[in-house]
mmCIF file of C-alpha atoms in Angstrom:
data_model
loop_
_atom_site.group_PDB
_atom_site.id
_atom_site.type_symbol
_atom_site.label_atom_id
_atom_site.label_comp_id
_atom_site.label_asym_id
_atom_site.label_seq_id
_atom_site.Cartn_x
_atom_site.Cartn_y
_atom_site.Cartn_z
ATOM 1 C CA MET A 243 -14.492 5.510 5.628
ATOM 2 C CA ALA A 244 -14.073 2.103 4.059
ATOM 3 C CA SER A 245 -10.702 0.469 3.624
ATOM 4 C CA SER A 246 -9.747 0.275 -0.012
ATOM 5 C CA PRO A 247 -8.293 -3.089 -1.040
ATOM 6 C CA PRO A 248 -4.574 -3.110 -1.796
ATOM 7 C CA SER A 249 -3.197 -3.981 -5.193
ATOM 8 C CA GLU A 250 -1.810 -7.343 -4.031
ATOM 9 C CA VAL A 251 -4.050 -10.382 -4.119
ATOM 10 C CA ALA A 252 -3.435 -13.808 -2.681
ATOM 11 C CA GLN A 253 -1.881 -16.216 -5.155
ATOM 12 C CA GLY A 254 -4.579 -18.230 -6.876
ATOM 13 C CA SER A 255 -7.303 -16.082 -5.340
ATOM 14 C CA GLN A 256 -9.083 -12.823 -6.077
ATOM 15 C CA GLN A 257 -9.231 -12.000 -2.358
ATOM 16 C CA PRO A 258 -7.101 -8.921 -1.554
ATOM 17 C CA ILE A 259 -4.385 -9.563 1.011
ATOM 18 C CA TYR A 260 -4.860 -7.896 4.385
ATOM 19 C CA PRO A 261 -2.255 -5.078 4.551
ATOM 20 C CA LEU A 262 -0.630 -6.475 7.711
ATOM 21 C CA TYR A 263 0.111 -9.811 6.075
ATOM 22 C CA ASN A 264 2.889 -11.014 3.783
ATOM 23 C CA LYS A 265 5.079 -7.907 4.049
ATOM 24 C CA THR A 266 8.280 -7.464 6.002
ATOM 25 C CA TYR A 267 7.747 -4.522 8.338
ATOM 26 C CA THR A 268 10.043 -2.597 10.634
ATOM 27 C CA LEU A 269 8.473 -2.230 14.083
ATOM 28 C CA HIS A 270 8.350 1.038 16.010
ATOM 29 C CA ARG A 271 6.889 2.340 19.234
ATOM 30 C CA LEU A 272 4.639 5.350 18.740
ATOM 31 C CA SER A 273 3.652 7.571 21.652
ATOM 32 C CA PRO A 274 0.077 8.983 21.849
ATOM 33 C CA LEU A 275 -0.822 11.309 18.991
ATOM 34 C CA HIS A 276 -1.865 14.862 19.859
ATOM 35 C CA ASN A 277 -3.467 17.488 17.623
ATOM 36 C CA LEU A 278 -5.451 14.772 15.878
ATOM 37 C CA SER A 279 -9.069 15.533 16.648
ATOM 38 C CA SER A 280 -10.413 12.309 15.183
ATOM 39 C CA LEU A 281 -9.808 9.542 12.683
ATOM 40 C CA SER A 282 -12.518 10.914 10.435
ATOM 41 C CA PRO A 283 -12.192 10.579 6.660
ATOM 42 C CA ALA A 284 -11.838 14.362 6.339
ATOM 43 C CA SER A 285 -9.003 14.507 8.862
ATOM 44 C CA LEU A 286 -7.129 11.592 7.297
ATOM 45 C CA THR A 287 -7.523 13.054 3.812
ATOM 46 C CA GLN A 288 -6.068 16.345 5.028
ATOM 47 C CA HIS A 289 -2.971 14.652 6.395
ATOM 48 C CA ALA A 290 -2.599 12.572 3.246
ATOM 49 C CA ARG A 291 -2.517 15.762 1.176
ATOM 50 C CA ARG A 292 0.051 17.375 3.459
ATOM 51 C CA LEU A 293 2.360 14.375 3.362
ATOM 52 C CA LEU A 294 1.961 14.099 -0.407
ATOM 53 C CA SER A 295 2.946 17.746 -0.741
ATOM 54 C CA ILE A 296 6.068 17.167 1.349
ATOM 55 C CA LEU A 297 7.101 14.069 -0.575
ATOM 56 C CA ARG A 298 6.616 15.809 -3.902
ATOM 57 C CA GLY A 299 9.011 18.573 -2.905
ATOM 58 C CA ASP A 300 7.210 21.249 -0.931
ATOM 59 C CA VAL A 301 8.666 22.848 2.168
ATOM 60 C CA LEU A 302 9.114 21.095 5.528
ATOM 61 C CA ARG A 303 10.586 23.211 8.333
ATOM 62 C CA GLY A 304 11.864 25.664 5.759
ATOM 63 C CA VAL A 305 13.795 22.970 3.888
ATOM 64 C CA ARG A 306 12.844 21.702 0.477
ATOM 65 C CA VAL A 307 12.305 17.943 0.608
ATOM 66 C CA GLY A 308 12.335 16.671 -2.947
ATOM 67 C CA PHE A 309 13.390 13.426 -4.537
ATOM 68 C CA GLU A 310 17.038 14.480 -4.146
ATOM 69 C CA SER A 311 16.872 14.024 -0.363
ATOM 70 C CA ILE A 312 14.493 11.075 -0.278
ATOM 71 C CA GLY A 313 17.033 8.659 -1.731
ATOM 72 C CA ASP A 314 17.846 6.695 -4.857
ATOM 73 C CA GLY A 315 15.652 3.764 -3.837
ATOM 74 C CA VAL A 316 12.532 5.900 -4.033
ATOM 75 C CA VAL A 317 13.658 7.673 -7.203
ATOM 76 C CA ASN A 318 13.950 4.282 -8.890
ATOM 77 C CA ALA A 319 10.341 3.570 -7.913
ATOM 78 C CA GLY A 320 9.220 6.242 -10.356
ATOM 79 C CA ARG A 321 6.890 9.168 -9.819
ATOM 80 C CA LEU A 322 4.842 9.378 -6.635
ATOM 81 C CA GLU A 323 1.276 9.054 -7.886
ATOM 82 C CA SER A 324 -0.785 9.097 -4.693
ATOM 83 C CA CYS A 325 -0.696 9.185 -0.908
ATOM 84 C CA GLU A 326 -3.664 7.793 0.997
ATOM 85 C CA TRP A 327 -4.477 7.677 4.696
ATOM 86 C CA LYS A 328 -7.325 5.257 5.349
ATOM 87 C CA LEU A 329 -8.978 3.564 8.256
ATOM 88 C CA LEU A 330 -7.957 -0.068 8.471
ATOM 89 C CA ALA A 331 -10.461 -2.640 9.682
ATOM 90 C CA ASN A 332 -9.355 -5.559 11.815
ATOM 91 C CA ALA A 333 -8.560 -8.769 9.940
ATOM 92 C CA GLU A 334 -11.924 -10.466 10.489
ATOM 93 C CA ALA A 335 -13.879 -7.362 9.494
ATOM 94 C CA TRP A 336 -11.621 -6.960 6.463
ATOM 95 C CA GLU A 337 -12.561 -10.426 5.247
ATOM 96 C CA ARG A 338 -16.266 -9.673 5.674
ATOM 97 C CA GLN A 339 -15.933 -6.323 3.917
ATOM 98 C CA GLN A 340 -14.669 -7.950 0.755
ATOM 99 C CA HIS A 341 -18.220 -9.287 0.337
ATOM 100 C CA ALA A 342 -20.112 -6.253 1.698
ATOM 101 C CA ASP A 343 -21.414 -3.198 -0.109
ATOM 102 C CA GLU A 344 -19.978 0.260 0.622
ATOM 103 C CA ALA A 345 -22.769 1.248 3.011
ATOM 104 C CA GLU A 346 -22.183 -1.832 5.177
ATOM 105 C CA GLN A 347 -18.456 -1.124 5.215
ATOM 106 C CA GLU A 348 -19.064 2.433 6.438
ATOM 107 C CA ASP A 349 -21.443 1.264 9.194
ATOM 108 C CA ASN A 350 -19.042 -1.319 10.610
ATOM 109 C CA MET A 351 -15.772 0.588 10.276
ATOM 110 C CA ALA A 352 -16.025 2.757 13.396
ATOM 111 C CA LYS A 353 -16.258 -0.125 15.870
ATOM 112 C CA GLU A 354 -13.950 -2.490 13.966
ATOM 113 C CA THR A 355 -11.090 -0.109 13.213
ATOM 114 C CA ALA A 356 -7.627 -1.551 13.771
ATOM 115 C CA GLY A 357 -5.851 1.709 13.014
ATOM 116 C CA VAL A 358 -4.643 3.866 10.138
ATOM 117 C CA TRP A 359 -3.252 2.573 6.870
ATOM 118 C CA ILE A 360 -0.906 4.864 4.933
ATOM 119 C CA GLU A 361 -0.216 3.826 1.361
ATOM 120 C CA LEU A 362 2.239 5.560 -0.958
ATOM 121 C CA GLU A 363 1.743 4.543 -4.560
ATOM 122 C CA TYR A 364 4.620 5.045 -6.960
ATOM 123 C CA GLU A 365 4.756 4.172 -10.640
ATOM 124 C CA LYS A 366 6.602 0.920 -10.049
ATOM 125 C CA THR A 367 5.801 -0.060 -6.472
ATOM 126 C CA ASN A 368 3.827 0.734 -3.326
ATOM 127 C CA TYR A 369 5.054 1.495 0.186
ATOM 128 C CA THR A 370 3.018 1.021 3.334
ATOM 129 C CA ALA A 371 2.840 2.174 6.940
ATOM 130 C CA LEU A 372 0.359 0.952 9.541
ATOM 131 C CA LEU A 373 -0.480 2.754 12.784
ATOM 132 C CA LEU A 374 -2.251 0.125 14.868
ATOM 133 C CA ARG A 375 -4.293 0.406 18.034
ATOM 134 C CA ASN A 376 -4.224 -2.272 20.699
ATOM 135 C CA PRO A 377 -7.557 -4.129 20.418
ATOM 136 C CA ARG A 378 -7.342 -5.163 24.062
ATOM 137 C CA PRO A 379 -9.260 -2.726 26.322
ATOM 138 C CA ARG A 380 -6.856 -0.513 28.269
ATOM 139 C CA ARG A 381 -8.387 -1.474 31.618
ATOM 140 C CA ASP A 382 -7.504 -5.142 30.973
ATOM 141 C CA ARG A 383 -3.783 -4.535 30.498
ATOM 142 C CA GLY A 384 -1.373 -5.359 33.277
ATOM 143 C CA ASN A 385 1.091 -2.571 32.492
ATOM 144 C CA GLU A 386 0.159 0.454 34.605
ATOM 145 C CA ALA A 387 1.342 3.001 32.066
ATOM 146 C CA SER A 388 -0.461 1.447 29.114
ATOM 147 C CA ALA A 389 -3.631 0.937 31.171
ATOM 148 C CA ALA A 390 -3.860 4.588 32.199
ATOM 149 C CA PRO A 391 -6.859 6.377 30.686
ATOM 150 C CA ALA A 392 -6.189 8.386 27.558
ATOM 151 C CA GLU A 393 -6.100 12.137 27.927
ATOM 152 C CA GLU A 394 -8.562 14.243 26.004
ATOM 153 C CA GLY A 395 -7.318 14.882 22.494
ATOM 154 C CA GLU A 396 -4.991 11.877 22.514
ATOM 155 C CA ILE A 397 -5.250 8.994 20.093
ATOM 156 C CA HIS A 398 -3.310 5.859 20.986
ATOM 157 C CA LEU A 399 -1.904 3.903 18.033
ATOM 158 C CA PRO A 400 1.148 2.454 19.801
ATOM 159 C CA LEU A 401 2.455 0.090 17.126
ATOM 160 C CA LEU A 402 3.861 1.647 13.963
ATOM 161 C CA LEU A 403 4.909 -0.684 11.148
ATOM 162 C CA THR A 404 6.730 0.597 8.085
ATOM 163 C CA HIS A 405 7.458 -1.110 4.782
ATOM 164 C CA MET A 406 9.562 1.413 2.871
ATOM 165 C CA PRO A 407 13.154 2.578 2.275
ATOM 166 C CA SER A 408 14.878 4.143 5.281
ATOM 167 C CA ALA A 409 15.025 7.664 3.825
ATOM 168 C CA LEU A 410 11.301 7.636 3.067
ATOM 169 C CA ARG A 411 10.624 6.183 6.515
ATOM 170 C CA SER A 412 12.575 9.046 8.060
ATOM 171 C CA THR A 413 10.430 11.622 6.272
ATOM 172 C CA LEU A 414 7.225 9.916 7.417
ATOM 173 C CA GLN A 415 8.489 9.751 10.997
ATOM 174 C CA ASP A 416 9.404 13.428 10.895
ATOM 175 C CA TYR A 417 5.876 14.250 9.768
ATOM 176 C CA LEU A 418 4.306 12.186 12.545
ATOM 177 C CA THR A 419 6.537 13.562 15.297
ATOM 178 C CA THR A 420 6.201 17.221 14.314
ATOM 179 C CA THR A 421 2.520 17.176 13.395
ATOM 180 C CA PHE A 422 1.264 15.129 16.339
ATOM 181 C CA ASP A 423 3.875 16.000 18.985
ATOM 182 C CA ALA A 424 4.750 12.318 19.148
ATOM 183 C CA ARG A 425 7.833 10.248 19.820
ATOM 184 C CA ILE A 426 8.957 7.244 17.788
ATOM 185 C CA GLU A 427 11.492 4.550 18.620
ATOM 186 C CA GLU A 428 12.457 1.445 16.709
ATOM 187 C CA THR A 429 11.434 -1.677 18.598
ATOM 188 C CA ARG A 430 14.162 -4.234 19.209
ATOM 189 C CA LEU A 431 13.054 -7.751 20.071
ATOM 190 C CA SER A 432 15.114 -9.404 22.782
ATOM 191 C CA SER A 433 16.089 -13.064 22.831
ATOM 192 C CA THR A 434 13.698 -13.600 25.730
ATOM 193 C CA PHE A 435 10.848 -11.975 23.808
ATOM 194 C CA LEU A 436 11.460 -14.022 20.648
ATOM 195 C CA ALA A 437 11.483 -17.285 22.583
ATOM 196 C CA ALA A 438 8.350 -16.319 24.530
ATOM 197 C CA ALA A 439 6.533 -15.263 21.343
ATOM 198 C CA LEU A 440 7.263 -18.649 19.775
ATOM 199 C CA GLU A 441 6.215 -20.539 22.918
ATOM 200 C CA GLY A 442 2.968 -18.596 23.117
ATOM 201 C CA PHE A 443 2.184 -19.132 19.440
ATOM 202 C CA LEU A 444 2.754 -22.888 19.686
ATOM 203 C CA ALA A 445 0.747 -23.124 22.911
ATOM 204 C CA ASP A 446 -2.183 -21.307 21.278
ATOM 205 C CA LEU A 447 -2.022 -23.705 18.318
ATOM 206 C CA SER A 448 -1.731 -26.860 20.437
ATOM 207 C CA PRO A 449 -5.514 -27.601 20.326
ATOM 208 C CA LEU A 450 -5.019 -28.311 16.602
ATOM 209 C CA GLY A 451 -2.922 -31.384 17.357
ATOM 210 C CA ALA A 452 0.151 -32.520 15.459
ATOM 211 C CA ALA A 453 -1.308 -32.390 11.934
ATOM 212 C CA GLY A 454 -3.060 -29.050 12.382
ATOM 213 C CA MET A 455 -0.014 -27.429 13.936
ATOM 214 C CA ALA A 456 2.219 -28.687 11.123
ATOM 215 C CA LYS A 457 -0.176 -27.134 8.612
ATOM 216 C CA VAL A 458 0.227 -23.661 10.139
ATOM 217 C CA VAL A 459 3.791 -23.702 11.454
ATOM 218 C CA LYS A 460 5.396 -25.650 8.596
ATOM 219 C CA ASP A 461 9.168 -25.958 9.035
ATOM 220 C CA LEU A 462 10.514 -23.908 11.929
ATOM 221 C CA GLN A 463 13.883 -22.149 11.830
ATOM 222 C CA ILE A 464 15.534 -20.598 14.875
ATOM 223 C CA THR A 465 18.687 -18.533 14.422
ATOM 224 C CA LEU A 466 21.064 -18.515 17.374
ATOM 225 C CA ALA A 467 23.635 -15.720 17.661
ATOM 226 C CA PHE A 468 26.787 -15.751 19.751
ATOM 227 C CA ARG A 469 27.951 -12.657 21.628
ATOM 228 C CA ILE A 470 31.527 -13.851 21.099
ATOM 229 C CA PRO A 471 31.941 -15.698 17.756
ATOM 230 C CA VAL A 472 32.840 -19.361 18.229
ATOM 231 C CA THR A 473 35.197 -18.951 15.282
ATOM 232 C CA PRO A 474 35.700 -15.941 12.974
ATOM 233 C CA SER A 475 33.327 -17.576 10.492
ATOM 234 C CA LEU A 476 30.727 -18.833 12.990
ATOM 235 C CA ARG A 477 28.688 -15.954 14.366
ATOM 236 C CA THR A 478 25.226 -17.476 13.996
ATOM 237 C CA LEU A 479 23.734 -20.949 13.777
ATOM 238 C CA ASP A 480 20.465 -21.800 12.018
ATOM 239 C CA VAL A 481 18.528 -24.642 13.619
ATOM 240 C CA THR A 482 15.742 -26.090 11.448
ATOM 241 C CA ILE A 483 12.992 -28.261 12.931
ATOM 242 C CA ARG A 484 10.877 -30.120 10.397
ATOM 243 C CA ARG A 485 7.146 -29.516 10.627
ATOM 244 C CA GLU A 486 6.463 -33.117 11.641
ATOM 245 C CA ASP A 487 8.901 -32.795 14.569
ATOM 246 C CA VAL A 488 7.602 -29.545 16.087
ATOM 247 C CA TRP A 489 4.756 -31.276 17.926
ATOM 248 C CA GLY A 490 7.108 -33.897 19.359
ATOM 249 C CA PHE A 491 9.416 -31.257 20.828
ATOM 250 C CA LEU A 492 6.428 -29.470 22.366
ATOM 251 C CA VAL A 493 5.041 -32.648 23.946
ATOM 252 C CA LYS A 494 8.447 -33.693 25.271
ATOM 253 C CA GLY A 495 9.025 -30.255 26.756
ATOM 254 C CA LYS A 496 5.648 -30.277 28.487
ATOM 255 C CA SER A 497 6.246 -33.706 30.003
ATOM 256 C CA THR A 498 9.685 -32.666 31.228
ATOM 257 C CA ALA A 499 8.357 -29.411 32.684
ATOM 258 C CA ALA A 500 5.398 -31.057 34.456
ATOM 259 C CA GLY A 501 5.427 -30.150 38.127
ATOM 260 C CA LYS A 502 8.128 -27.504 37.741
ATOM 261 C CA ASP A 503 7.627 -23.797 38.361
ATOM 262 C CA GLY A 504 6.134 -22.197 35.276
ATOM 263 C CA GLY A 505 4.745 -25.490 34.008
ATOM 264 C CA GLY A 506 5.132 -25.743 30.253
ATOM 265 C CA ALA A 507 5.644 -22.019 29.608
ATOM 266 C CA LYS A 508 9.055 -22.796 28.077
ATOM 267 C CA ALA A 509 8.243 -26.301 26.902
ATOM 268 C CA PHE A 510 9.443 -26.092 23.309
ATOM 269 C CA MET A 511 12.692 -24.235 23.969
ATOM 270 C CA SER A 512 13.410 -26.531 26.914
ATOM 271 C CA ALA A 513 13.101 -29.627 24.719
ATOM 272 C CA LEU A 514 15.104 -28.021 21.917
ATOM 273 C CA GLY A 515 17.784 -26.991 24.395
ATOM 274 C CA GLY A 516 18.057 -30.547 25.690
ATOM 275 C CA TYR A 517 18.384 -31.894 22.163
ATOM 276 C CA LEU A 518 21.099 -29.408 21.168
ATOM 277 C CA LYS A 519 23.023 -30.000 24.371
ATOM 278 C CA ALA A 520 22.963 -33.769 23.847
ATOM 279 C CA HIS A 521 23.877 -33.717 20.153
ATOM 280 C CA LEU A 522 25.965 -30.545 19.734
ATOM 281 C CA ALA A 523 27.123 -29.846 23.300
ATOM 282 C CA LEU A 524 25.478 -26.426 22.840
ATOM 283 C CA ASP A 525 23.869 -24.810 25.874
ATOM 284 C CA ILE A 526 21.288 -22.337 24.580
ATOM 285 C CA THR A 527 20.665 -21.061 28.113
ATOM 286 C CA HIS A 528 24.238 -19.713 28.288
ATOM 287 C CA GLU A 529 24.401 -15.928 28.569
ATOM 288 C CA ASP A 530 26.496 -15.692 25.396
ATOM 289 C CA VAL A 531 23.901 -17.518 23.271
ATOM 290 C CA ARG A 532 20.869 -15.577 22.068
ATOM 291 C CA VAL A 533 17.886 -16.206 19.840
ATOM 292 C CA SER A 534 18.152 -13.623 17.051
ATOM 293 C CA LYS A 535 15.415 -14.793 14.677
ATOM 294 C CA VAL A 536 12.404 -17.098 14.594
ATOM 295 C CA ALA A 537 10.842 -18.059 11.256
ATOM 296 C CA CYS A 538 7.962 -20.416 10.549
ATOM 297 C CA GLY A 539 4.929 -20.706 8.302
ATOM 298 C CA GLY A 540 2.999 -18.258 10.474
ATOM 299 C CA PHE A 541 5.464 -15.456 11.062
ATOM 300 C CA VAL A 542 9.045 -14.221 11.027
ATOM 301 C CA LEU A 543 10.389 -12.152 13.924
ATOM 302 C CA ALA A 544 13.948 -10.841 14.140
ATOM 303 C CA ARG A 545 15.978 -9.208 16.869
ATOM 304 C CA ASP A 546 16.525 -6.075 14.771
ATOM 305 C CA GLY A 547 12.809 -5.300 14.950
ATOM 306 C CA ARG A 548 11.645 -6.710 11.640
ATOM 307 C CA ALA A 549 8.507 -8.799 11.400
ATOM 308 C CA LYS A 550 6.499 -10.617 8.770
ATOM 309 C CA ILE A 551 3.065 -11.942 9.681
ATOM 310 C CA MET A 552 1.504 -14.512 7.347
ATOM 311 C CA GLY A 553 -1.994 -14.539 8.831
ATOM 312 C CA THR A 554 -4.565 -17.302 9.101
ATOM 313 C CA ALA A 555 -5.354 -17.338 5.385
ATOM 314 C CA GLU A 556 -1.809 -18.479 4.642
ATOM 315 C CA GLY A 557 -2.076 -21.243 7.228
ATOM 316 C CA GLY A 558 -4.676 -23.081 5.201
ATOM 317 C CA VAL A 559 -6.947 -23.792 8.183
ATOM 318 C CA GLU A 560 -10.704 -23.322 8.229
ATOM 319 C CA GLY A 561 -13.670 -23.760 10.569
ATOM 320 C CA ASP A 562 -12.767 -24.478 14.203
ATOM 321 C CA GLU A 563 -9.136 -24.851 13.156
ATOM 322 C CA GLY A 564 -9.320 -21.420 11.569
ATOM 323 C CA GLU A 565 -10.657 -19.937 14.810
ATOM 324 C CA THR A 566 -7.771 -21.485 16.748
ATOM 325 C CA GLY A 567 -5.369 -20.046 14.187
ATOM 326 C CA ARG A 568 -6.913 -16.578 14.548
ATOM 327 C CA ARG A 569 -6.493 -16.749 18.325
ATOM 328 C CA ALA A 570 -2.848 -17.718 17.891
ATOM 329 C CA PHE A 571 -2.155 -14.810 15.552
ATOM 330 C CA GLY A 572 -4.116 -12.504 17.846
ATOM 331 C CA GLY A 573 -1.951 -13.630 20.751
ATOM 332 C CA LEU A 574 1.199 -12.973 18.735
ATOM 333 C CA MET A 575 0.054 -9.449 17.868
ATOM 334 C CA GLY A 576 -0.899 -8.902 21.508
ATOM 335 C CA ARG A 577 2.693 -9.615 22.540
ATOM 336 C CA LEU A 578 3.967 -7.137 19.965
ATOM 337 C CA PHE A 579 1.575 -4.507 21.328
ATOM 338 C CA GLU A 580 2.798 -5.160 24.858
ATOM 339 C CA ARG A 581 6.358 -4.722 23.656
ATOM 340 C CA ALA A 582 5.499 -1.495 21.860
ATOM 341 C CA GLU A 583 3.781 0.023 24.881
ATOM 342 C CA VAL A 584 6.792 -0.337 27.182
ATOM 343 C CA TRP A 585 9.200 2.530 26.508
ATOM 344 C CA ARG A 586 12.754 1.494 27.316
ATOM 345 C CA PHE A 587 15.792 3.295 25.987
ATOM 346 C CA GLU A 588 18.090 0.395 26.843
ATOM 347 C CA ASP A 589 16.401 -1.966 24.356
ATOM 348 C CA GLY A 590 18.882 -3.956 22.377
ATOM 349 C CA LEU A 591 21.638 -3.700 25.010
ATOM 350 C CA GLY A 592 21.056 -7.158 26.362
ATOM 351 C CA GLY A 593 18.867 -10.241 26.425
#
């Protein structure tokens, strides 16, 4: 089943935007799905019809679920016109499919599927959910639980992303948990994770050099949060690093970390920490200081589990630079998959 292009198109271009990109999603962990025999077009169409029926006001668990219980935000979107469940190709295949005929799309979809794309089209707006599979082979993953072989009848789509009002999200989650005997948890992103995700992204982009990195990263903003407010009005601090300075911090951090344990794994944050300590007397390694948000030209990640991925097309890099950019975004998504596949109820309590 071919992926239908979304309604959005890139500004100044007729190329449809890949559904993962340019939307702010809420991240969730999704346990293996049961009672889903396959991701065939027929199966997905069946579930799309069932969910559409629920959202339009049919019965769920003996309770009528109409617009009254879905929330004002959805009512203001107008009438629900369609609900589609479609296979979603990976980003590279998606780009190729925009220039392929339908037969070629069908042939390539099975081996290039990234997951399931749920699109709810209302009169005035669209809402989206993505159920994504980890493209990394299970045997190559270090986590013992995530590397275990899938049981028969299970489909693993561990990362659920939703772009919709909370009441509508709740109805979708209820459908997934009851229909597929699954469990869903919101994914909180710790301070340690946010810093590591940024370090990894910059390290993957480093072959581009200063100019290439600036083109993708643009200005970088890191939001620091304080467990105990410094003053009643100072609970967070936004630190902005100009695009032309990002490379310098990375190089300085690597030179400082040379010969130390871990090498340059924390190069950027180490250099930034030294700068802030020297100029603001702020120790970002203190236990009461946390990274709560990272935003740059490539992505936005926040502690509350929200994410926005721009994708390589928005970075403006092509050729070998484009390949480096794709690896960097692939690495970023890989870290999100790793986070999603570790089930921890204490998430958000620390770090």
